[in-house]
CSV table of C-alpha atoms in Angstrom, one decimal:
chain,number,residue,atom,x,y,z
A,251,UNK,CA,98.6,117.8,92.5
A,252,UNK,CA,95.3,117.8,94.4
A,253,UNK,CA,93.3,120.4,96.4
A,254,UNK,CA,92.0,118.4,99.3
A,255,UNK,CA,93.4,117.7,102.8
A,256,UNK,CA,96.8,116.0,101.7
A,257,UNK,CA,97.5,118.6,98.9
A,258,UNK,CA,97.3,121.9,100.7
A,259,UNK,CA,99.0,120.5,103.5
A,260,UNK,CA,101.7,119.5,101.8
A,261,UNK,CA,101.6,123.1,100.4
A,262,UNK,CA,101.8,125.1,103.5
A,263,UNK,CA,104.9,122.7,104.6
A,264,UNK,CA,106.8,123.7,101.2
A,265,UNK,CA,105.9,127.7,101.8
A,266,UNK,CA,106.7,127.5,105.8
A,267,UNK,CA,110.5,126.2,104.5
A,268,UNK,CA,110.4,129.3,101.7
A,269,UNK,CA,109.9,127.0,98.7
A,270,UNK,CA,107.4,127.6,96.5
A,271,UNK,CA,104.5,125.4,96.2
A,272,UNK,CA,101.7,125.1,93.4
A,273,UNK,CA,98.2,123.2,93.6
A,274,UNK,CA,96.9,121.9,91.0
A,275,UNK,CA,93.5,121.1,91.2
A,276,UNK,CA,91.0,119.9,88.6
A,277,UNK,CA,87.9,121.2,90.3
A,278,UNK,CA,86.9,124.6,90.5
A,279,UNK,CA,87.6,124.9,94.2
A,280,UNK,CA,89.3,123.1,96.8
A,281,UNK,CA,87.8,120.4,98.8
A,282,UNK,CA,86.0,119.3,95.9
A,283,UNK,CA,85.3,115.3,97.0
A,284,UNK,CA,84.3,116.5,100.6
A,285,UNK,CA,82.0,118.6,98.5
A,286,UNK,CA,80.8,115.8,97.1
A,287,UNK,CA,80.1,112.9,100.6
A,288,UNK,CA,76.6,112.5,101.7
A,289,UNK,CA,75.4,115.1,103.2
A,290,UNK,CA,75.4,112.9,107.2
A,291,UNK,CA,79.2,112.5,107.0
A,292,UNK,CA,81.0,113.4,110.0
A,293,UNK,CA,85.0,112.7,110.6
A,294,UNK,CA,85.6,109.3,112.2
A,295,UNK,CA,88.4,111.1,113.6
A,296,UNK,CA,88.6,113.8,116.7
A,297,UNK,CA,88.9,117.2,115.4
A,298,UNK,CA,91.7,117.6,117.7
A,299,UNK,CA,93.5,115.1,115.3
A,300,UNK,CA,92.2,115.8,112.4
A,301,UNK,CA,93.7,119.7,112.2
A,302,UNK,CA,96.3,120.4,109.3
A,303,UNK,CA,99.6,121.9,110.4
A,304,UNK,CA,99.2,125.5,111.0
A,305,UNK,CA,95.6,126.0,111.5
A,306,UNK,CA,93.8,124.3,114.7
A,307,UNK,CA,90.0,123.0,113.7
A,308,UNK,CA,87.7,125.9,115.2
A,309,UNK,CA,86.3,124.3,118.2
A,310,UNK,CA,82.5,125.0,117.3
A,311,UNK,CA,82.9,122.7,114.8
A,312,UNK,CA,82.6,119.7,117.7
A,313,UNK,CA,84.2,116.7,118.4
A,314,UNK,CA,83.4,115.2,115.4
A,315,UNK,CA,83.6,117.2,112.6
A,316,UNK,CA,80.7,117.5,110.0
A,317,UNK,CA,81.4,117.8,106.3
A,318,UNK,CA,80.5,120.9,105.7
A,319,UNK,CA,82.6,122.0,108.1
A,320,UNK,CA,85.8,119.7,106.5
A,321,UNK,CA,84.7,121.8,103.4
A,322,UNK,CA,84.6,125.3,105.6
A,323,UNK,CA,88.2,124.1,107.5
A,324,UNK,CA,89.9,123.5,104.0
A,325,UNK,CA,89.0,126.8,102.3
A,326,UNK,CA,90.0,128.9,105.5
A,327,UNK,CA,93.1,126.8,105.4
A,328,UNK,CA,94.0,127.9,102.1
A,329,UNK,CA,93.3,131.1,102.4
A,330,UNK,CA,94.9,131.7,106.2
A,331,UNK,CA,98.2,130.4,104.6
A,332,UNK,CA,98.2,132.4,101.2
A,333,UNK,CA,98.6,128.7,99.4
A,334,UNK,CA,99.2,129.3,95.5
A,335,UNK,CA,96.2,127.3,93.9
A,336,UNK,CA,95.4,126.9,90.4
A,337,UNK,CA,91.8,125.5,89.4
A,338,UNK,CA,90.2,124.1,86.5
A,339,UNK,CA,93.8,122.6,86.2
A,340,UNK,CA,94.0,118.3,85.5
A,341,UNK,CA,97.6,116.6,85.4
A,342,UNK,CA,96.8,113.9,82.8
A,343,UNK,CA,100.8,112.4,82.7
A,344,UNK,CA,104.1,113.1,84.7
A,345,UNK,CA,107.0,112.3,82.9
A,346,UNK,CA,110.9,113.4,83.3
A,347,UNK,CA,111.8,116.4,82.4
A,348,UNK,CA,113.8,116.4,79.1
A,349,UNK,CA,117.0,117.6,80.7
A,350,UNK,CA,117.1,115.2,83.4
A,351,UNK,CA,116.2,117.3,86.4
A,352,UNK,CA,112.8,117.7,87.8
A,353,UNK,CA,109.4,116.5,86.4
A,354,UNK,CA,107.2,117.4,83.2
A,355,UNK,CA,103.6,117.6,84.0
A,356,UNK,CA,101.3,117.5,80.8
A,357,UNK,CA,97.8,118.8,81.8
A,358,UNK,CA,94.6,120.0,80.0
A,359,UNK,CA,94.7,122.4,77.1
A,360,UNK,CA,98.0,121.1,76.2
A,361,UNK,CA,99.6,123.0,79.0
A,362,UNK,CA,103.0,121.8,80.0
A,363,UNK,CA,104.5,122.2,83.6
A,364,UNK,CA,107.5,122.2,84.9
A,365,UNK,CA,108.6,121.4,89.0
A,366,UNK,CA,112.0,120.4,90.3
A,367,UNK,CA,109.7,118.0,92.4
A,368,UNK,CA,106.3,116.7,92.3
A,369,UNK,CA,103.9,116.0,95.2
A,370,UNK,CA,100.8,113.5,94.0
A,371,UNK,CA,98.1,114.6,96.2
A,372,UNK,CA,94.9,113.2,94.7
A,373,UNK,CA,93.3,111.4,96.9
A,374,UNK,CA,92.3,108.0,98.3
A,375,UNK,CA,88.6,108.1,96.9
A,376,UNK,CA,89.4,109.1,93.6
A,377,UNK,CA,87.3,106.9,91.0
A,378,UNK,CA,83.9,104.7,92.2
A,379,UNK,CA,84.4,101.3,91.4
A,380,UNK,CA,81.3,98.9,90.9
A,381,UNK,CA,82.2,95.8,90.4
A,382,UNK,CA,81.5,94.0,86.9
A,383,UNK,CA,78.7,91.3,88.0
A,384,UNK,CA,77.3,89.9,85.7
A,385,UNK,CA,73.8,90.8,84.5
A,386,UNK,CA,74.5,94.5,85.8
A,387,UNK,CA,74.0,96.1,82.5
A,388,UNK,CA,70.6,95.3,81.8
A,389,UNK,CA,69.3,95.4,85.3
A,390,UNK,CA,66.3,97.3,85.1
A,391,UNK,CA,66.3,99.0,89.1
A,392,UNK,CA,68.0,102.0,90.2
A,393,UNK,CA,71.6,101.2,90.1
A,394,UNK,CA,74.4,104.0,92.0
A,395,UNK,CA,77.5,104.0,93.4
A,396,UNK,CA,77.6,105.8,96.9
A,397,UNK,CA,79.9,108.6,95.9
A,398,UNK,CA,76.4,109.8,94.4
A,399,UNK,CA,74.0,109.3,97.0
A,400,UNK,CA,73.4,111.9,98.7
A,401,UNK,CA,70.8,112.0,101.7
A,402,UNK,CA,67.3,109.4,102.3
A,403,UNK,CA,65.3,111.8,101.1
A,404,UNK,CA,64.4,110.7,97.4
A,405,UNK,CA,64.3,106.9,98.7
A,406,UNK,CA,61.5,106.9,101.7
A,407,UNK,CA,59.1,104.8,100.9
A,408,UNK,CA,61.8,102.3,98.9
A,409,UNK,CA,63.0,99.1,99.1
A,410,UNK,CA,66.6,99.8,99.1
A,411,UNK,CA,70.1,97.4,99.5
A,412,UNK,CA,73.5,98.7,100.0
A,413,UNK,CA,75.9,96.7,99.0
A,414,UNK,CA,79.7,96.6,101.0
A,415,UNK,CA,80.2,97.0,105.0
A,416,UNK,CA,82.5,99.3,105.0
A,417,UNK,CA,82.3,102.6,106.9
A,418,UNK,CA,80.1,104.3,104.2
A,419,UNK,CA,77.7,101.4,103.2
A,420,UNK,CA,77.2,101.0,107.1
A,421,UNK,CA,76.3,104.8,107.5
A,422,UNK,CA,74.5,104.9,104.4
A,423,UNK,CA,72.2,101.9,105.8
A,424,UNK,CA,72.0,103.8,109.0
A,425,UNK,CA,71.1,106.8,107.2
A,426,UNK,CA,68.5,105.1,105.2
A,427,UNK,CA,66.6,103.8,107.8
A,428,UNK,CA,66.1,107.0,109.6
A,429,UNK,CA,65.4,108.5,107.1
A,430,UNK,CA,61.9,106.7,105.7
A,431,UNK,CA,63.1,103.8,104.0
A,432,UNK,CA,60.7,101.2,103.8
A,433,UNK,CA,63.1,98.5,103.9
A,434,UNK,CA,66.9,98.7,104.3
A,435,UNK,CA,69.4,95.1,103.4
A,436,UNK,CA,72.8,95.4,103.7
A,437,UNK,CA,75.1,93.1,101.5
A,438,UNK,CA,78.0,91.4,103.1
A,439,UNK,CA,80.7,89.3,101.6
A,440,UNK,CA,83.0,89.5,105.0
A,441,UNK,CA,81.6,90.4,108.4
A,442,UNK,CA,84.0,93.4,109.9
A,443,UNK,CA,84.7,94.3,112.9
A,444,UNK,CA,83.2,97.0,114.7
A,445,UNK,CA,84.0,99.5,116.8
A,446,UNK,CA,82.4,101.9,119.2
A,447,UNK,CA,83.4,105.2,117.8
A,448,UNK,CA,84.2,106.6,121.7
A,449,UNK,CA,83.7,104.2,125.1
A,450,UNK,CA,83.2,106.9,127.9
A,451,UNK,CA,84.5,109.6,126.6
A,452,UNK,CA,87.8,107.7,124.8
A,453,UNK,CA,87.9,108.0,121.3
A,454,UNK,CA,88.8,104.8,119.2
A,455,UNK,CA,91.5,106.8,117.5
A,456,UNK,CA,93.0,107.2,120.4
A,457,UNK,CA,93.7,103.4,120.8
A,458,UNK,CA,94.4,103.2,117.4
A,459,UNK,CA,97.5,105.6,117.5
A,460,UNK,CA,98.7,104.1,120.9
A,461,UNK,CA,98.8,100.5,118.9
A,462,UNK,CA,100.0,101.2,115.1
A,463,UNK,CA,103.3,100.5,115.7
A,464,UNK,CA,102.6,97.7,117.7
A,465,UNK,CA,102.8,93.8,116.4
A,466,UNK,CA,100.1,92.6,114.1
A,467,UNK,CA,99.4,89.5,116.0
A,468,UNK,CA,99.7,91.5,119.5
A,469,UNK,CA,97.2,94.0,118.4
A,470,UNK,CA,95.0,91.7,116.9
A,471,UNK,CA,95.3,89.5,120.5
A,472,UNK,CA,94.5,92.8,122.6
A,473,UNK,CA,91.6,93.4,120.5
A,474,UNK,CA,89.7,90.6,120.9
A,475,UNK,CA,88.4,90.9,124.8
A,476,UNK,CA,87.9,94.6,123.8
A,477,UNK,CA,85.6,93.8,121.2
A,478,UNK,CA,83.7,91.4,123.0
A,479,UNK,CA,83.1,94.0,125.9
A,480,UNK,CA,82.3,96.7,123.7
A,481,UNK,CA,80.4,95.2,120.9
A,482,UNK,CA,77.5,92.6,121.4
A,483,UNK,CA,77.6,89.4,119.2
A,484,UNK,CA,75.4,89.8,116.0
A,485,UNK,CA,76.3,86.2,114.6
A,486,UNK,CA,72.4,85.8,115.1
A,487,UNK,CA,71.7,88.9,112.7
A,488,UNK,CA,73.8,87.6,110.0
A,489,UNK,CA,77.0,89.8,111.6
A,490,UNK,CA,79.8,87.0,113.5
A,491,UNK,CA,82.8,88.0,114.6
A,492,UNK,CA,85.5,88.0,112.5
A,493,UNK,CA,87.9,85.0,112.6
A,494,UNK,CA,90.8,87.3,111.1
A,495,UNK,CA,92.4,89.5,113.6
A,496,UNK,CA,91.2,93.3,113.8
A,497,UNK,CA,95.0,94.6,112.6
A,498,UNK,CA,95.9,91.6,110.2
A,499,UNK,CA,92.7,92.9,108.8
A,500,UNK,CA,93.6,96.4,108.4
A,501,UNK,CA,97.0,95.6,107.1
A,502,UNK,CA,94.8,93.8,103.9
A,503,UNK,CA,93.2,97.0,103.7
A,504,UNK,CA,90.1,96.6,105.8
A,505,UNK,CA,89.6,99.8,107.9
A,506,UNK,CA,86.9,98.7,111.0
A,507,UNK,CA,83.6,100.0,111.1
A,508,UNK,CA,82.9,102.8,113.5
A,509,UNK,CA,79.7,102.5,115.2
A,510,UNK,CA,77.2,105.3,114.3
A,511,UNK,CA,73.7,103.2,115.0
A,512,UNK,CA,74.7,100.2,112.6
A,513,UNK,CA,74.6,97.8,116.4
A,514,UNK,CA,71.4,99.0,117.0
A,515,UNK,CA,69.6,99.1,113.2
A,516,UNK,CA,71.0,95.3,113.0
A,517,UNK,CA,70.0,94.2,116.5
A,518,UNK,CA,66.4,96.0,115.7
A,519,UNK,CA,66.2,94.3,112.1
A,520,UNK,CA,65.6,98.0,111.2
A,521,UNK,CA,68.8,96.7,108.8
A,522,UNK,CA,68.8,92.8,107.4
A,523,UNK,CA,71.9,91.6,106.6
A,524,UNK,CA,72.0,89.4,103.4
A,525,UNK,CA,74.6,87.4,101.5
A,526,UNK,CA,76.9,89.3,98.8
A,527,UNK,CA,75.8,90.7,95.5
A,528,UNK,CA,76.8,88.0,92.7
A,529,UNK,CA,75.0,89.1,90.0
A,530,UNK,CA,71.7,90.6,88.4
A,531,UNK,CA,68.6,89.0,86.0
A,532,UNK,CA,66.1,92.2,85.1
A,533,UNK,CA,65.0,93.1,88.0
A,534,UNK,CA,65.9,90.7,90.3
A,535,UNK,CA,69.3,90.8,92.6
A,536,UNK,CA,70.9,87.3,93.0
A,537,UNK,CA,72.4,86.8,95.9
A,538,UNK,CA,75.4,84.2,97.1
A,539,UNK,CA,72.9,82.1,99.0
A,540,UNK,CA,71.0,81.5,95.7
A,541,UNK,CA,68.0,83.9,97.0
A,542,UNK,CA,66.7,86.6,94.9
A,543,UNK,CA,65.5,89.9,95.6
A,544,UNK,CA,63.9,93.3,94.3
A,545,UNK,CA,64.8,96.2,95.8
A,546,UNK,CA,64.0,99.3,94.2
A,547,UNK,CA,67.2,101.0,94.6
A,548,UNK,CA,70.6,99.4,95.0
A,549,UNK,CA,73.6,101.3,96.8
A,550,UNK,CA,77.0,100.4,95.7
A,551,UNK,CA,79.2,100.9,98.8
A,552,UNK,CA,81.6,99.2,96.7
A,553,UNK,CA,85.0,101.5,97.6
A,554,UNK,CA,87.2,103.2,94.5
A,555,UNK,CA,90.1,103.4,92.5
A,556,UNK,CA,93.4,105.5,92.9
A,557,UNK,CA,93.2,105.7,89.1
A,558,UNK,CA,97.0,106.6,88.9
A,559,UNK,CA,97.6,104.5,86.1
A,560,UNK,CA,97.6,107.0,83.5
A,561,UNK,CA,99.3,109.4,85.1
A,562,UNK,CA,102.1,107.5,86.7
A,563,UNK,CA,101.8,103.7,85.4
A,564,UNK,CA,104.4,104.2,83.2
A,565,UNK,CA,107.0,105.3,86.3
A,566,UNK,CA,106.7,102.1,87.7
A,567,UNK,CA,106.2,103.6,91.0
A,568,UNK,CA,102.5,101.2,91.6
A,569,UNK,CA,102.0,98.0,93.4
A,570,UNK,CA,100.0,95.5,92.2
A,571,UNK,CA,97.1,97.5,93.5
A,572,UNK,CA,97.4,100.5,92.3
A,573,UNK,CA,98.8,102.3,94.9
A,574,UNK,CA,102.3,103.7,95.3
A,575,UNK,CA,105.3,102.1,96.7
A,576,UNK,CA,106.4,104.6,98.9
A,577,UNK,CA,104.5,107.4,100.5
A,578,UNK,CA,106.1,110.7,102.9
A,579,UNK,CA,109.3,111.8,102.7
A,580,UNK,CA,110.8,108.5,100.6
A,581,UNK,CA,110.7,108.7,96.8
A,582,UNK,CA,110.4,105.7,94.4
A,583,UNK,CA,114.5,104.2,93.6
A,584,UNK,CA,113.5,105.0,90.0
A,585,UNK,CA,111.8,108.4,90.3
A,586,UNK,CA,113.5,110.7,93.2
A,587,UNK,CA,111.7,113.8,93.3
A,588,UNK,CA,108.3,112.1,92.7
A,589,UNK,CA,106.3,112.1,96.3
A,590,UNK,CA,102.8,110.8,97.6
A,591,UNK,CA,100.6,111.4,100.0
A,592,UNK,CA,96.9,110.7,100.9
A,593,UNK,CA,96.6,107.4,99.5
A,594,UNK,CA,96.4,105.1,102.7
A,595,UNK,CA,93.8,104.4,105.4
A,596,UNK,CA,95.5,104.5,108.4
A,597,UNK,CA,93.7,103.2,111.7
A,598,UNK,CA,95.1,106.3,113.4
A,599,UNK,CA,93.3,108.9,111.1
A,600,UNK,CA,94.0,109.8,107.2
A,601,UNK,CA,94.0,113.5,108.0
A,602,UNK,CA,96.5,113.0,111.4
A,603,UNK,CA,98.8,111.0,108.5
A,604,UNK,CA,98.9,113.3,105.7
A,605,UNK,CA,99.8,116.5,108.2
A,606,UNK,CA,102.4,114.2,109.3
A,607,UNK,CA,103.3,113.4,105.7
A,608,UNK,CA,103.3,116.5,105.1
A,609,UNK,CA,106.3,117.9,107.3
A,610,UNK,CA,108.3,115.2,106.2
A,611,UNK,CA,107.8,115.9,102.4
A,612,UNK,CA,109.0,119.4,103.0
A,613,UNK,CA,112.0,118.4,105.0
A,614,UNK,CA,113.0,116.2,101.9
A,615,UNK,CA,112.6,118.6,99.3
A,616,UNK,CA,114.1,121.3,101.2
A,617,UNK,CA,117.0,119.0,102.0
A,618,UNK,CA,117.6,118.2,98.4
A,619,UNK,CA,117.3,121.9,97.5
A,620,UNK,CA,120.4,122.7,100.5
A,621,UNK,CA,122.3,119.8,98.7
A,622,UNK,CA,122.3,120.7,95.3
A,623,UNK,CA,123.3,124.4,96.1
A,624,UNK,CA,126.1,123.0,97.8
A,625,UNK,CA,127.1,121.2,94.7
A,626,UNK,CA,127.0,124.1,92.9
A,627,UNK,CA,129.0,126.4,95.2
A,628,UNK,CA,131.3,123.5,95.6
């Protein structure tokens, strides 16, 4: 289920082992959230490691890859590999299969599916979340979450704040400021670290598959003089360093930020960094320092949901986050034939994980498949 990256990867794997593999995709076309980023967004990642199995990333699409190009990449995917996809198609539950073997898939217009195994490909960024402050009903600005901003254009001129220093609120402030804002805040509840993107050439990726299997606290140790080489100290502009270790930090989920002009916006006060979002009052933005402000426009940069609860809470196969308990090749103890893929963050690259997920999901399914026809001729 799902018609981005992890999904038709996972697909090719299943057809390149003879076994038939069917997308399900509620959009009308693949790709659909890469459709949907800010129009700026370029992979993090090198293209080199950021290809799907079978299909290289043309190499006029650059170093780092643009999102149209993501877009153009996963439709020439699909169609270079003949991949069996069905639009316009949502999976609303999963359940066992009333005979005991395989999965029941209930999906829109009452359609009922069958599948001796089920992938669950849909996606990392699935749902925006905004959190619930209070006051945020009746706040009288412009309110959106970033999965619906698109480019600067309709805000030059404006008084805007993102809110969340993640990778997207950072680029997002970036993006403001160049193109017309009048004046660009970014919210911050926890300074992150940052990264350069590349250092002479060296992509952070790089480093960051040479290290994941590394120990926490060794990475973290390594990281430190790195960062204070690379990155200059913005304690001054409202950014310190992190006290938390860079890889203890991405094991809680925080992914660094990758530098694409967010040193050099802060250092220029072209962005002012400003205490977290608590709540709202009209028109005013209250801030955890006790200020207030008015912006015209506030971005929420504010991350999303897996939103699996509905179609797999009942399996018991989340954590207390949401997120599933195993991913790859391993299957949940109480659901074997029930596989995920996509929904983690990886230092080293979503895209380089899920082609990597990918391979092993179809060795597992093709290894049960060789198993139960030995039973049978058995």
């Amino acid at each position: 289920m799902g018609g981005g990256p992890a999904g038709l990867a996972a697909a090719h794997a299943l057809r390149a082992r003879g076994i038939r593999a069917v997308v399900l995709e509620r959009a009308d076309q693949v790709g659909a959230s890469w459709r949907a980023h800010y129009d700026r967004l370029r992979l993090h990642t090198t293209r080199r490691l950021s290809a799907l199995p079978g299909l290289p990333m043309p190499r006029r699409f650059g170093r780092w890859v643009s999102r149209d190009n993501v877009v153009r990449y996963l439709e020439k995917y699909a169609e270079h590999h003949h991949l069996e996809i069905v639009t316009g198609v949502e999976v609303s539950r999963v359940e066992p299969a009333p005979d005991g073997t395989g999965w029941l898939l209930r999906a829109t217009g009452g359609r009922e599916l069958t599948g001796a195994a089920v992938v669950v490909a849909t996606g990392y960024n699935h749902t925006p979340r905004v959190p619930d402050w209070p006051g945020r009903d009746s706040y009288t600005g412009d309110l959106l979450h970033a999965a619906h901003y698109r480019s600067p254009a309709p805000y030059a001129g404006h008084d805007v704040l993102v809110v969340g220093v993640g990778n997207t609120g950072a680029e997002i402030a970036v993006d403001l400021v160049e193109g017309g804002a009048a004046r660009v805040r970014l919210a911050v509840r926890t300074a992150p670290h940052i990264v350069r993107r590349s250092t002479a050439g060296w992509a952070a990726q790089y480093t960051a598959v040479l290290v994941r299997r590394l120990p926490v606290r060794l990475v973290d140790r390594l990281a430190r003089p790195l960062a204070k080489m690379s990155v200059p100290d913005l304690a001054a502009h409202g950014l310190p360093r992190p006290t938390t270790g860079l890889y203890s930090r991405v094991r809680e989920g925080a992914i660094p930020v990758q530098d694409v002009g967010l040193i050099d916006a802060v250092r220029s006060g072209k962005v002012e960094v400003v205490a977290a979002v608590t709540g709202f009052d009209g028109a005013e933005v209250l801030l955890a320092d006790d200020t207030r402000i008015t912006p015209d426009t506030v971005v929420a940069a504010t991350g999303y949901t897996r939103a699996l609860e509905g179609l797999i809470g009942h399996l018991r196969v989340l954590d207390d986050r949401g997120t599933p308990v195993t991913r790859g090749a391993r299957t949940p103890t109480d659901a074997p034939g029930l596989y995920f893929t996509g929904f983690t963050n990886p230092i080293s690259g979503n895209l380089r994980e899920v082609a990597a997920d990918a391979q092993k999901i179809a060795r597992s399914i093709a290894g049960e498949r060789e198993l139960r026809v030995s039973r049978v001729v058995s």
